[in-house]
Coordinates of C-alpha atoms in Angstrom, one line a residue:
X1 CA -39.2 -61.9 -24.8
X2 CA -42.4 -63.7 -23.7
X3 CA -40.8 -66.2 -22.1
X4 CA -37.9 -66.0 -19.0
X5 CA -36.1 -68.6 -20.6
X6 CA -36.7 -67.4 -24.3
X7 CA -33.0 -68.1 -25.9
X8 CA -33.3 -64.5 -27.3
X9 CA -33.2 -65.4 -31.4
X10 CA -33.9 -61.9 -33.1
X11 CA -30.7 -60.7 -32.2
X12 CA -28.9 -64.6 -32.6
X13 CA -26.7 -65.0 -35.7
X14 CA -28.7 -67.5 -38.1
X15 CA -26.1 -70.2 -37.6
X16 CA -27.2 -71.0 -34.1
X17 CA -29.9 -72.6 -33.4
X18 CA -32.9 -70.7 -31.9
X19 CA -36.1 -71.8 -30.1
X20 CA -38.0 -69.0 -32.7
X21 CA -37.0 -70.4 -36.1
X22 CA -37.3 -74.5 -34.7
X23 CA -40.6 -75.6 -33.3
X24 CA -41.1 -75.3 -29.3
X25 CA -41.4 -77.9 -27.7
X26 CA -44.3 -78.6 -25.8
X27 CA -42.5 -80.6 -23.3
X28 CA -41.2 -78.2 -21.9
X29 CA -43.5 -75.3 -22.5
X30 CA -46.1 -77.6 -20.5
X31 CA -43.5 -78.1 -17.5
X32 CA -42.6 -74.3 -17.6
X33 CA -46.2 -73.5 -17.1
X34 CA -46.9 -75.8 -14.0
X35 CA -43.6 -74.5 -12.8
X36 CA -44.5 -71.3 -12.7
X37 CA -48.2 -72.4 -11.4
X38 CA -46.0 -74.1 -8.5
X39 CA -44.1 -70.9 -7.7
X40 CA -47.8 -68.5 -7.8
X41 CA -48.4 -71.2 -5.4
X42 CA -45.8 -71.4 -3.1
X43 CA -45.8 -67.6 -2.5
X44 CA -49.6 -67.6 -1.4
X45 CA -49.0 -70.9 1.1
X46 CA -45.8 -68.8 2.3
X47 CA -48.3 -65.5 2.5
X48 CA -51.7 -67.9 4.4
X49 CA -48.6 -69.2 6.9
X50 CA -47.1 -65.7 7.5
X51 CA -50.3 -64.9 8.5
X52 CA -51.1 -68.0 10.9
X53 CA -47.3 -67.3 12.5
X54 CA -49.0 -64.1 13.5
X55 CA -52.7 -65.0 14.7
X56 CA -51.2 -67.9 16.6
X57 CA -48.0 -65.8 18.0
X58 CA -45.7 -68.4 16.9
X59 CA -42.1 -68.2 17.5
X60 CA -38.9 -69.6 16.0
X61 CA -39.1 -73.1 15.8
X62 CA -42.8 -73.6 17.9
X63 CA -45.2 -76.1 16.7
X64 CA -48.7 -74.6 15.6
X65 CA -51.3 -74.4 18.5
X66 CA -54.4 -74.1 17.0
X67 CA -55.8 -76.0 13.7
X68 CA -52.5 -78.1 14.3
X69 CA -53.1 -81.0 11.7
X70 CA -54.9 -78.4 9.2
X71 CA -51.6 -76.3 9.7
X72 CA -48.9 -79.0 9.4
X73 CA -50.2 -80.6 6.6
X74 CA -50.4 -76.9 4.8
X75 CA -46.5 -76.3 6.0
X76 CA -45.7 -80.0 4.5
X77 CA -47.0 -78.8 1.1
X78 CA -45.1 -75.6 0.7
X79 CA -42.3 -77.0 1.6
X80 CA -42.9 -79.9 -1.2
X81 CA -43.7 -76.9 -3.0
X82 CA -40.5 -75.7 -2.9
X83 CA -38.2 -78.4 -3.4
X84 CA -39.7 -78.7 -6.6
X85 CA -41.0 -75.0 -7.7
X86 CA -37.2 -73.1 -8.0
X87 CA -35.2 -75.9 -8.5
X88 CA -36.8 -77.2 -11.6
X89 CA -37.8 -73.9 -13.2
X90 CA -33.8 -73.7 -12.9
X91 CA -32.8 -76.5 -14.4
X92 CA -35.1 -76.1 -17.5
X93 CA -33.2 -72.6 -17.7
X94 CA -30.0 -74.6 -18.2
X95 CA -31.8 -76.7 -20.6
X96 CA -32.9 -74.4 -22.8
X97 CA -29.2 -72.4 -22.8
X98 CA -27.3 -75.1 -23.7
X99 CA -27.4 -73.2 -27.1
X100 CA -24.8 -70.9 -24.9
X101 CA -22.9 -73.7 -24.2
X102 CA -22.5 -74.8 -27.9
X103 CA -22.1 -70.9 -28.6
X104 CA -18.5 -70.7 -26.5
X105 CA -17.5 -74.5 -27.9
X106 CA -18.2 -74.9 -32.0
X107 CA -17.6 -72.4 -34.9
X108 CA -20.2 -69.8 -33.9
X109 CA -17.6 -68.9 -31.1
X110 CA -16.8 -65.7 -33.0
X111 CA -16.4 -62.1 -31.3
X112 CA -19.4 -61.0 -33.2
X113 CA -21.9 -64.1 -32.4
X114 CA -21.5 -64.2 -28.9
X115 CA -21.7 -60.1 -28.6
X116 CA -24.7 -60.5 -30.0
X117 CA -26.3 -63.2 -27.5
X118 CA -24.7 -60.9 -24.7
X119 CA -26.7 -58.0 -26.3
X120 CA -29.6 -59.0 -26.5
X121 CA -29.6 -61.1 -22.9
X122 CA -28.8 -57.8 -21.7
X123 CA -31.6 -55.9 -23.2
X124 CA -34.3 -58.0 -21.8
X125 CA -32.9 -59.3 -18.6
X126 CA -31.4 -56.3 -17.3
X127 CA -34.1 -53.6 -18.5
X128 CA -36.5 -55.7 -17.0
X129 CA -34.7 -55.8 -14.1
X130 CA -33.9 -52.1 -13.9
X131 CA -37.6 -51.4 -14.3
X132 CA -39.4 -53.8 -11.4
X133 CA -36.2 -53.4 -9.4
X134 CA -37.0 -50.2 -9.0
X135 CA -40.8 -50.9 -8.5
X136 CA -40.0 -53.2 -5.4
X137 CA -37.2 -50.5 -4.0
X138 CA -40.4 -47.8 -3.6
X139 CA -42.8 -50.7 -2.5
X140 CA -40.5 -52.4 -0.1
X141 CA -38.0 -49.7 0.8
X142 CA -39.1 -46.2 -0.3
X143 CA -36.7 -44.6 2.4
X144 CA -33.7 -46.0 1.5
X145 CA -31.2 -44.1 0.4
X146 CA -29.5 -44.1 -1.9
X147 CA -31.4 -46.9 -3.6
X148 CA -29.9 -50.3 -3.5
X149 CA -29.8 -51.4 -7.0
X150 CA -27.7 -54.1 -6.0
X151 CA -29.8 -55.4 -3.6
X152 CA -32.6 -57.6 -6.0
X153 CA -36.4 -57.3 -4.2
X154 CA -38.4 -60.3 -4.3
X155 CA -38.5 -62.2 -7.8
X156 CA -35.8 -59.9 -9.3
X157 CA -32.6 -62.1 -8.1
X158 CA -34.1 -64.8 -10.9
X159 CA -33.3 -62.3 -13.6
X160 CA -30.0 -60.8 -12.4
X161 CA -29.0 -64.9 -11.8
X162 CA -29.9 -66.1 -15.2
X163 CA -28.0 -63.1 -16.8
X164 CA -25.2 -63.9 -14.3
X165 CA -25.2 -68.1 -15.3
X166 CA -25.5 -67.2 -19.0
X167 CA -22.6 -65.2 -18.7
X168 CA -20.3 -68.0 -17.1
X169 CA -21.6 -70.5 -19.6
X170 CA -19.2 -68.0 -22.4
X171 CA -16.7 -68.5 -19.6
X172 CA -16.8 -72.1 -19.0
X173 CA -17.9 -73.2 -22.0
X174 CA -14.1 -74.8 -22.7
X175 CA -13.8 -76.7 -20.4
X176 CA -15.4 -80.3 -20.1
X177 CA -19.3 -80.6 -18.8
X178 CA -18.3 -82.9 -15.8
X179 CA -15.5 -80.5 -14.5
X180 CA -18.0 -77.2 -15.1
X181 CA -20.5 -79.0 -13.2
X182 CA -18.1 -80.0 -10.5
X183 CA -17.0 -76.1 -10.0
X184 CA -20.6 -75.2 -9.6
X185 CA -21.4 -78.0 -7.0
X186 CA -18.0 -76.8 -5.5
X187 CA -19.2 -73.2 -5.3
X188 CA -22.6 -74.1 -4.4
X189 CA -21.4 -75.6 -1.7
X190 CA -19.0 -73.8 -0.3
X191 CA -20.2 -70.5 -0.7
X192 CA -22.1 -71.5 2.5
X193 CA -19.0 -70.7 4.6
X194 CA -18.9 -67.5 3.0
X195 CA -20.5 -64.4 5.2
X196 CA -22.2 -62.1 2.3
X197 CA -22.6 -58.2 2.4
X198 CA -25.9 -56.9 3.4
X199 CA -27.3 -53.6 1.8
X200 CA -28.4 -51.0 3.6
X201 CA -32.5 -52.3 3.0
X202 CA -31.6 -55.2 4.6
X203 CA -31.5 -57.6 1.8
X204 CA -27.8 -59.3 0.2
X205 CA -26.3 -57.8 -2.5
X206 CA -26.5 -59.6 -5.5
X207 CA -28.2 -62.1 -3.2
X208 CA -25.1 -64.2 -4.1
X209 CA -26.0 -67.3 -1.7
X210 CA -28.4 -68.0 -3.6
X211 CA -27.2 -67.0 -7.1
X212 CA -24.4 -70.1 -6.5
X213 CA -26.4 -72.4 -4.9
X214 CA -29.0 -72.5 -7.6
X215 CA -26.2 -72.3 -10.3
X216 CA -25.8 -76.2 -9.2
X217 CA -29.6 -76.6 -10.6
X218 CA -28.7 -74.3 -13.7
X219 CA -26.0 -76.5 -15.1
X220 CA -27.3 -79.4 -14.1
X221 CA -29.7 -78.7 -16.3
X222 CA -27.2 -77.0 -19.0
X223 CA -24.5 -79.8 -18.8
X224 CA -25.8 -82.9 -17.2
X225 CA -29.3 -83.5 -18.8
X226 CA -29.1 -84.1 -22.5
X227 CA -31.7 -84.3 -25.6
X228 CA -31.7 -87.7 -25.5
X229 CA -32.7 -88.1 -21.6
X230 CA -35.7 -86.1 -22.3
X231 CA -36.5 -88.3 -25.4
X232 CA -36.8 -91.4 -23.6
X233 CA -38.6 -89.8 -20.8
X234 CA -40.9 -88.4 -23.5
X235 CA -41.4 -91.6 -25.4
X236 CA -42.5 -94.1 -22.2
X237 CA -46.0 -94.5 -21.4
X238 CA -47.4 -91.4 -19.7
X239 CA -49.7 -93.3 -17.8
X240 CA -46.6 -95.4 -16.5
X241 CA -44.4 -92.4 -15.8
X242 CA -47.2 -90.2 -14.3
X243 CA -47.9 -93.0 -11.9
X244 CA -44.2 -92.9 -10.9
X245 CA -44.3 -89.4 -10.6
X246 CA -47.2 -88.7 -8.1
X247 CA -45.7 -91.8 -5.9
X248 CA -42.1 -89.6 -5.9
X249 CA -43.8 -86.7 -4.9
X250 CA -45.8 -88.2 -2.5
X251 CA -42.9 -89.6 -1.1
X252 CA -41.4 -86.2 -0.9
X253 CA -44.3 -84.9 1.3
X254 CA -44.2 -87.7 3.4
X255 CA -40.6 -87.6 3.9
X256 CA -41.2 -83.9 4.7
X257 CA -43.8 -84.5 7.3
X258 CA -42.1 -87.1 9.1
X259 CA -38.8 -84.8 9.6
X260 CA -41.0 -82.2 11.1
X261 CA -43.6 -84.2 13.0
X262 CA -41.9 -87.4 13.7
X263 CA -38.3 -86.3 13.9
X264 CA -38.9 -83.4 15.2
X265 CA -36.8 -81.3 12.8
X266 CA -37.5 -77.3 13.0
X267 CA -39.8 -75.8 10.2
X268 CA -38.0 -72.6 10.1
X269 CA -35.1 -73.8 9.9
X270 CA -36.3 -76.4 7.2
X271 CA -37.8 -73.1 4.9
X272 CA -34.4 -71.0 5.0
X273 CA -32.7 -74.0 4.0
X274 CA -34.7 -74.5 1.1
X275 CA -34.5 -70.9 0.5
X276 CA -30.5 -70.6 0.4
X277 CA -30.5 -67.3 1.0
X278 CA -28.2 -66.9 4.1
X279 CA -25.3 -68.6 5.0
X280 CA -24.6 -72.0 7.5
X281 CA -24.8 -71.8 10.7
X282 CA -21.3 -70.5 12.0
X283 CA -21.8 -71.1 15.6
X284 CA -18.8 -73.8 15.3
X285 CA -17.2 -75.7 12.7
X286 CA -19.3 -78.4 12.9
X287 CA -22.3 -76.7 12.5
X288 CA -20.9 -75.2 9.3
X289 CA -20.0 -78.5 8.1
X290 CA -23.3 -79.9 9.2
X291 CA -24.8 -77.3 7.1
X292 CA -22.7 -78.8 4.0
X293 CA -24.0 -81.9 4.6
X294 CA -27.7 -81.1 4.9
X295 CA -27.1 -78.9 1.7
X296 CA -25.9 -81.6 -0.2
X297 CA -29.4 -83.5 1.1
X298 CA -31.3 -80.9 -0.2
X299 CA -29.7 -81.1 -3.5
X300 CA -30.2 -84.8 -3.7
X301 CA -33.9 -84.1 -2.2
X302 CA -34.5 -81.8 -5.0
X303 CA -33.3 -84.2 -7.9
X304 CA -35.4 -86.8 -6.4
X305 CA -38.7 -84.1 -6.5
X306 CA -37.9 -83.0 -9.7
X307 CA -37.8 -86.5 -11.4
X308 CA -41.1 -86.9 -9.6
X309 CA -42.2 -83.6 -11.7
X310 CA -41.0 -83.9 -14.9
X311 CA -42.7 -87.5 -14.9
X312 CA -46.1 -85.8 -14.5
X313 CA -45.7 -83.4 -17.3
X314 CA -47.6 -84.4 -20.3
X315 CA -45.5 -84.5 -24.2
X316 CA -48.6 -83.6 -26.3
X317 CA -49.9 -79.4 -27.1
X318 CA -52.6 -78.5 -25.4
X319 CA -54.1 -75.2 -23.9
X320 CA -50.9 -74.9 -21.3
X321 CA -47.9 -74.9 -24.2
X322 CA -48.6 -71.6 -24.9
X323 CA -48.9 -70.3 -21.8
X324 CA -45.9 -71.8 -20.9
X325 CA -44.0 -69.4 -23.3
X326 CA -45.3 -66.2 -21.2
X327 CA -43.6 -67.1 -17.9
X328 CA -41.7 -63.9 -17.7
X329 CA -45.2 -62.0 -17.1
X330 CA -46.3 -64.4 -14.3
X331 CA -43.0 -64.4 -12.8
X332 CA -42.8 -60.6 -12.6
X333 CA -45.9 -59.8 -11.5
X334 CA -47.5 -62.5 -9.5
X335 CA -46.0 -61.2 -6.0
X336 CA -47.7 -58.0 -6.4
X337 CA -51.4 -59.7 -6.7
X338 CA -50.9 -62.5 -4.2
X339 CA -49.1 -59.9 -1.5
X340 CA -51.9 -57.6 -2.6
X341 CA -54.6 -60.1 -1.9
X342 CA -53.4 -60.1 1.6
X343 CA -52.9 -56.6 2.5
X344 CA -56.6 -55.8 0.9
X345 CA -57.7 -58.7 3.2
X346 CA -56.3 -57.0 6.1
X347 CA -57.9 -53.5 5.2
X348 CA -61.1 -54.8 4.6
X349 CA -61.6 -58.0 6.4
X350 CA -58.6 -58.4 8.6
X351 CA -60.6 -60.9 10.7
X352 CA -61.3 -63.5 7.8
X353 CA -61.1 -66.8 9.0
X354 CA -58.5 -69.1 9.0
X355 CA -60.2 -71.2 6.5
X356 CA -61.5 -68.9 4.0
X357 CA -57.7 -67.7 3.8
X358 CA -56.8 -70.9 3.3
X359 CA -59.5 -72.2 0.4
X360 CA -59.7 -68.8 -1.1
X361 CA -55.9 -67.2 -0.6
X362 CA -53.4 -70.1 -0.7
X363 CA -55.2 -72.4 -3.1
X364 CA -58.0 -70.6 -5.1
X365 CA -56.2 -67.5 -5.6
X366 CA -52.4 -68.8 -7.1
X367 CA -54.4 -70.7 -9.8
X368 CA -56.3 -67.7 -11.3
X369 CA -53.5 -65.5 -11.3
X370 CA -51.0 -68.0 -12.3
X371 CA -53.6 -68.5 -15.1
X372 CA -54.7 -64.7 -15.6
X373 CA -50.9 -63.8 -15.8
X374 CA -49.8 -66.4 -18.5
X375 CA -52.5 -66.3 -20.9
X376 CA -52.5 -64.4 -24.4
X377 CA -53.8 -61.0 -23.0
X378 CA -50.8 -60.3 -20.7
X379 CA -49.0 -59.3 -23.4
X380 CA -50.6 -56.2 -23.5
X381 CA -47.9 -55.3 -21.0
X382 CA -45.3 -55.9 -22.7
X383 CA -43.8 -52.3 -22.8
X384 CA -43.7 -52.4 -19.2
X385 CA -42.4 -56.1 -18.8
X386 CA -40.0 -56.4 -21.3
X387 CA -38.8 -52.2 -21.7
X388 CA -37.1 -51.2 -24.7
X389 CA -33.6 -50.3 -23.3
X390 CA -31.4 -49.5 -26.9
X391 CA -29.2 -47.3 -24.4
X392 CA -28.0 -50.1 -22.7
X393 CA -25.9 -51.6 -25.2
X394 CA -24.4 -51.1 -28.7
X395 CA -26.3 -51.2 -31.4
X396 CA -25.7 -53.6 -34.6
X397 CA -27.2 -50.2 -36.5
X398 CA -25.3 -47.9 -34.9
X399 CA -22.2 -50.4 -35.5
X400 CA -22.8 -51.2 -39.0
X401 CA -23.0 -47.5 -39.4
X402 CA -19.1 -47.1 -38.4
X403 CA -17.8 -49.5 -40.3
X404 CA -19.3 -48.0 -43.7
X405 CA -16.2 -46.0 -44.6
X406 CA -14.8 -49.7 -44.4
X407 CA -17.0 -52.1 -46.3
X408 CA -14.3 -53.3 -48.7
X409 CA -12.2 -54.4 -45.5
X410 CA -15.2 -55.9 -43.6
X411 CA -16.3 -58.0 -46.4
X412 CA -12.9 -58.9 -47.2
X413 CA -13.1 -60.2 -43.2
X414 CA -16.2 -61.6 -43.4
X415 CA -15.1 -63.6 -46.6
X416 CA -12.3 -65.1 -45.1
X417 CA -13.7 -66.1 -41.5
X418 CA -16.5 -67.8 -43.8
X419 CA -13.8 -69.8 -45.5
X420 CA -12.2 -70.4 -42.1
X421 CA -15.2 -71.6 -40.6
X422 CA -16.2 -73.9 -43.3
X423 CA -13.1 -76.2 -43.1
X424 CA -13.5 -76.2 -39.1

């Protein structure tokens, strides 16, 4: 799998259809590559403004004291960052399983179809997941015991989420696309009231806040957008539509700066609510219901961003489509270079200025890596990124195997589920 949202075809019976044996398209290859630019980028602003919390002393909620325009402007853009980065990398993982969804509703809903998507999703999410799991529990945690494979580190709650959605899509997949939509806005919601276990390296298990508030994004993208929204986006003048789309997002900045610096709404308190992580406020219950509410905002917020987005996101090939299909790389291991770049900073030059840290760390720095870590070399990795686990699951061999001493019987089944399935 070279790419986190590859729809996993090798293993895919032929009757479905799969992303390997149709041609990609570059639509979304390009917007999965400036996605996953955004998100390089949103970790080394959130790294540079760690840092500036720390020269300047800043507590909870203070303003910046020193470089304050330089500053607010740089907190306005991660935050734009954000709305947009997550959220639409989410929602074109929806997209791209809606073969999932057609998997649990027509013919190919067999026992031995699906099994196979669930194999193979299981092979490549969760043994890459084992494997860098495990690399953030001795980076982050290396004390902990016993280690908290429940707990994801970092970029790993993408992975154990998308195996997660995928898995509900089998589930769902009955019932109508308005009502699975409505019980993942429901959930997304009100999972907010919901106090969540904490593991023993402080981080949530199964970092479920935020599994169910991004499963909103997920199948909006899996049951709300459809082909033929995307071709009419496709077929208006790009010109037009990338004019529209850097006014939205320009918009979203300025709307953005005037809630902090105008309004006077808290930047900390702005970040964790983009984040989702933790629950609402349960001081009283109208602060949790005030939560609700500013949740719902976000969620409208973000639509708004995203439109903004995918107007700016060219149709045509070009250099980027490939490198849009090698997201998983970047994804895993951008957090270890930009985090790197910091610490080595702080070894070797701890008293870099402000500004170089800025130029060279938040802006200069998320582009080569994002760039380094999607192009066609990376895949020299791949052992290590995408791990042959066979002992996770069972094997078509090893089934095929069994059911020798039985061939007569399984063809004769085979046979008749063909006829079945041909009247259907």
């Amino acid at each position: 799998m070279k790419d986190l949202d590859a729809p996993l075809a090798s293993e895919t019976a032929v009757k479905f259809p799969s992303r390997a044996q149709e041609t990609r398209d570059a639509f979304l290859d390009n917007a999965k590559y400036a996605l996953m630019l955004i998100v390089v980028w949103n970790h080394a602003m959130q790294e540079f403004l760690r840092y500036v919390d720390d020269f300047e002393n800043r507590q909870w909620c203070e303003e910046d004291s020193v470089n304050i325009r330089t500053h607010q402007h740089a907190r306005v853009f991660y935050l734009t960052l954000a709305t947009v980065g997550m959220p639409a990398f989410t929602c074109v993982s929806g997209y791209v399983s809606r073969s999932w969804l057609n998997a649990a509703r027509e013919d190919e809903a067999s026992a031995e179809n699906l099994l196979r998507r669930v194999r193979a999703m299981t092979k490549s999410l969760m043994g890459t997941y084992a494997l860098w799991q495990f690399i953030g529990m001795l980076v982050v945690s290396p004390t902990t015991a016993p280690a908290q494979w429940w707990a994801p580190v970092g970029p790993m709650w993408y992975l154990l989420a998308l195996f997660f959605w995928r898995m509900s899509v089998l589930v769902l997949g009955g019932l109508k696309d308005v009502v699975i939509f409505a019980c993942a806005l429901f959930m997304g919601l009100f999972v907010g009231f919901t106090e969540t276990a904490v593991s023993k390296n402080d981080l949530a298990v199964f970092d479920l806040q935020r599994v169910f508030v991004y499963a909103v994004y997920f199948y909006i993208g899996c049951c709300v957008i459809k082909p033929h929204h995307l071709r009419k986006l496709k077929q208006m003048e790009y010109g037009k539509r990338a004019t529209l789309g850097v006014i939205v997002l320009l918009g979203v900045s300025v709307a953005w700066y005037v809630s902090l610096y105008i309004v006077g709404a808290c930047f900390d308190e702005a970040q964790w609510s983009v984040w989702s992580t933790r629950p609402y406020n349960s001081g009283s219950i109208s602060d949790m219901f005030s939560g609700m509410a500013q949740r719902i905002g976000l969620y409208v917020f973000s639509l708004v961003a995203m439109g903004g987005f995918f107007a700016l996101v060219p149709s045509n090939e070009s250099i980027i489509t490939g490198m849009g299909s090698r997201t998983l790389y970047c994804y895993v291991l951008h957090i270890y270079l930009v985090r790197g770049f910091s610490k080595f900073l702080h070894l070797v030059w701890d008293d870099a200025p402000l500004s170089f840290r800025l130029i060279c760390g938040a802006f200069i720095l998320p582009l080569v890596v994002g760039n380094a870590l999607m192009s066609r070399p990376v895949l020299l990795l791949k052992p290590i990124i995408e791990p042959s686990v066979p002992a996770l699951t069972r094997e078509t061999d090893d089934i095929a195997a069994r059911e020798a001493g039985t061939a007569g019987r399984a063809r004769a089944s085979r046979d008749a589920l063909e006829r079945s399935n041909a009247f259907r």
